[in-house]
Amino acid sequence: MDPRFKMKLVQFRFSKIFGDEAPLYVKIVDDDLHELFLEYVVLPLSLTPTHVEDGNFENMKTENNQGTLLSDHGLADFDIYIMETTSQNPRSELDQFLE
């Protein structure tokens, strides 16, 4: 899945599950992710090892999936939703990553 559309998938699925109440639940998820990110940011560097320090390159993906549609994964309706709702609003780096 394209990492730019993570929150869009949450919005899309929650709208199908919760209907008109979906924005409330999406906001809860979004707020909690931002809180988790802020906790991560304040961690000392020694507690956040990198793949380079570990020498663990086997688990890193090398394929480039950006620009591919999700229809081959059964999410054709989500592709349509993304095309209809994507906007050019300036967002924070975290918001861009989560979408």
mmCIF file of C-alpha atoms in Angstrom:
data_model
loop_
_atom_site.group_PDB
_atom_site.id
_atom_site.type_symbol
_atom_site.label_atom_id
_atom_site.label_comp_id
_atom_site.label_asym_id
_atom_site.label_seq_id
_atom_site.Cartn_x
_atom_site.Cartn_y
_atom_site.Cartn_z
ATOM 1 C CA MET A 1 0.000 0.000 0.000
ATOM 2 C CA ASP A 2 1.185 3.469 -0.831
ATOM 3 C CA PRO A 3 2.169 5.023 2.532
ATOM 4 C CA ARG A 4 0.689 8.358 1.500
ATOM 5 C CA PHE A 5 -2.835 6.945 1.839
ATOM 6 C CA LYS A 6 -2.801 5.354 5.302
ATOM 7 C CA MET A 7 -5.232 7.799 6.910
ATOM 8 C CA LYS A 8 -7.323 7.945 3.753
ATOM 9 C CA LEU A 9 -7.870 4.187 4.089
ATOM 10 C CA VAL A 10 -8.895 4.664 7.733
ATOM 11 C CA GLN A 11 -11.345 7.404 6.675
ATOM 12 C CA PHE A 12 -12.700 5.274 3.853
ATOM 13 C CA ARG A 13 -13.203 2.125 5.933
ATOM 14 C CA PHE A 14 -14.561 3.984 8.969
ATOM 15 C CA SER A 15 -17.134 5.745 6.759
ATOM 16 C CA LYS A 16 -18.365 2.319 5.666
ATOM 17 C CA ILE A 17 -18.370 0.970 9.238
ATOM 18 C CA PHE A 18 -19.584 3.970 11.264
ATOM 19 C CA GLY A 19 -21.449 6.035 8.653
ATOM 20 C CA ASP A 20 -22.020 9.628 9.775
ATOM 21 C CA GLU A 21 -20.085 9.037 13.014
ATOM 22 C CA ALA A 22 -16.884 8.132 11.121
ATOM 23 C CA PRO A 23 -15.202 11.570 11.490
ATOM 24 C CA LEU A 24 -15.340 11.214 15.279
ATOM 25 C CA TYR A 25 -13.510 7.880 15.197
ATOM 26 C CA VAL A 26 -11.057 9.060 12.526
ATOM 27 C CA LYS A 27 -10.176 12.023 14.761
ATOM 28 C CA ILE A 28 -9.556 9.671 17.700
ATOM 29 C CA VAL A 29 -7.163 7.575 15.601
ATOM 30 C CA ASP A 30 -5.449 10.673 14.178
ATOM 31 C CA ASP A 31 -5.030 12.290 17.614
ATOM 32 C CA ASP A 32 -3.632 9.079 19.101
ATOM 33 C CA LEU A 33 -1.146 8.671 16.240
ATOM 34 C CA HIS A 34 0.053 12.246 16.707
ATOM 35 C CA GLU A 35 0.430 11.664 20.452
ATOM 36 C CA LEU A 36 2.375 8.461 19.805
ATOM 37 C CA PHE A 37 4.607 10.286 17.326
ATOM 38 C CA LEU A 38 5.347 13.040 19.850
ATOM 39 C CA GLU A 39 6.312 10.409 22.429
ATOM 40 C CA TYR A 40 8.623 8.822 19.863
ATOM 41 C CA VAL A 41 10.252 12.164 19.029
ATOM 42 C CA VAL A 42 11.293 12.784 22.638
ATOM 43 C CA LEU A 43 12.975 9.367 23.037
ATOM 44 C CA PRO A 44 16.754 9.502 23.414
ATOM 45 C CA LEU A 45 18.600 8.435 20.275
ATOM 46 C CA SER A 46 20.185 5.478 22.063
ATOM 47 C CA LEU A 47 16.732 3.896 22.410
ATOM 48 C CA THR A 48 15.918 4.143 18.712
ATOM 49 C CA PRO A 49 18.372 1.877 16.826
ATOM 50 C CA THR A 50 18.518 2.026 13.054
ATOM 51 C CA HIS A 51 18.781 -0.736 10.508
ATOM 52 C CA VAL A 52 22.313 0.419 9.745
ATOM 53 C CA GLU A 53 23.455 0.007 13.348
ATOM 54 C CA ASP A 54 21.905 -3.455 13.524
ATOM 55 C CA GLY A 55 23.211 -4.503 10.135
ATOM 56 C CA ASN A 56 19.715 -5.808 9.423
ATOM 57 C CA PHE A 57 19.053 -5.176 5.753
ATOM 58 C CA GLU A 58 17.143 -8.396 4.986
ATOM 59 C CA ASN A 59 13.804 -7.017 6.157
ATOM 60 C CA MET A 60 13.996 -3.812 4.143
ATOM 61 C CA LYS A 61 11.832 -3.699 1.009
ATOM 62 C CA THR A 62 13.561 -2.714 -2.188
ATOM 63 C CA GLU A 63 10.544 -2.567 -4.452
ATOM 64 C CA ASN A 64 9.000 0.745 -5.446
ATOM 65 C CA ASN A 65 5.211 0.612 -5.228
ATOM 66 C CA GLN A 66 4.537 4.328 -5.544
ATOM 67 C CA GLY A 67 2.155 5.234 -8.284
ATOM 68 C CA THR A 68 0.495 1.812 -8.461
ATOM 69 C CA LEU A 69 -3.209 1.505 -7.964
ATOM 70 C CA LEU A 70 -4.605 -0.717 -5.252
ATOM 71 C CA SER A 71 -7.164 -2.472 -7.447
ATOM 72 C CA ASP A 72 -5.104 -5.657 -7.641
ATOM 73 C CA HIS A 73 -5.574 -5.909 -3.845
ATOM 74 C CA GLY A 74 -9.367 -5.718 -3.940
ATOM 75 C CA LEU A 75 -9.469 -2.011 -3.151
ATOM 76 C CA ALA A 76 -10.767 -0.606 -6.435
ATOM 77 C CA ASP A 77 -13.461 1.332 -4.564
ATOM 78 C CA PHE A 78 -10.723 2.867 -2.400
ATOM 79 C CA ASP A 79 -8.854 3.946 -5.570
ATOM 80 C CA ILE A 80 -11.945 5.868 -6.645
ATOM 81 C CA TYR A 81 -12.273 7.411 -3.168
ATOM 82 C CA ILE A 82 -8.620 8.570 -3.280
ATOM 83 C CA MET A 83 -9.058 10.162 -6.706
ATOM 84 C CA GLU A 84 -12.173 11.995 -5.500
ATOM 85 C CA THR A 85 -10.833 13.242 -2.161
ATOM 86 C CA THR A 86 -7.148 13.984 -2.744
ATOM 87 C CA SER A 87 -6.388 17.681 -2.394
ATOM 88 C CA GLN A 88 -3.292 19.874 -2.519
ATOM 89 C CA ASN A 89 -3.606 21.325 1.014
ATOM 90 C CA PRO A 90 -0.283 21.953 2.773
ATOM 91 C CA ARG A 91 0.111 19.392 5.575
ATOM 92 C CA SER A 92 2.697 18.582 8.199
ATOM 93 C CA GLU A 93 5.218 15.876 7.363
ATOM 94 C CA LEU A 94 3.465 13.462 9.741
ATOM 95 C CA ASP A 95 0.062 14.198 8.219
ATOM 96 C CA GLN A 96 1.491 13.612 4.742
ATOM 97 C CA PHE A 97 2.967 10.293 5.855
ATOM 98 C CA LEU A 98 -0.257 9.145 7.494
ATOM 99 C CA GLU A 99 -2.385 9.990 4.472
#
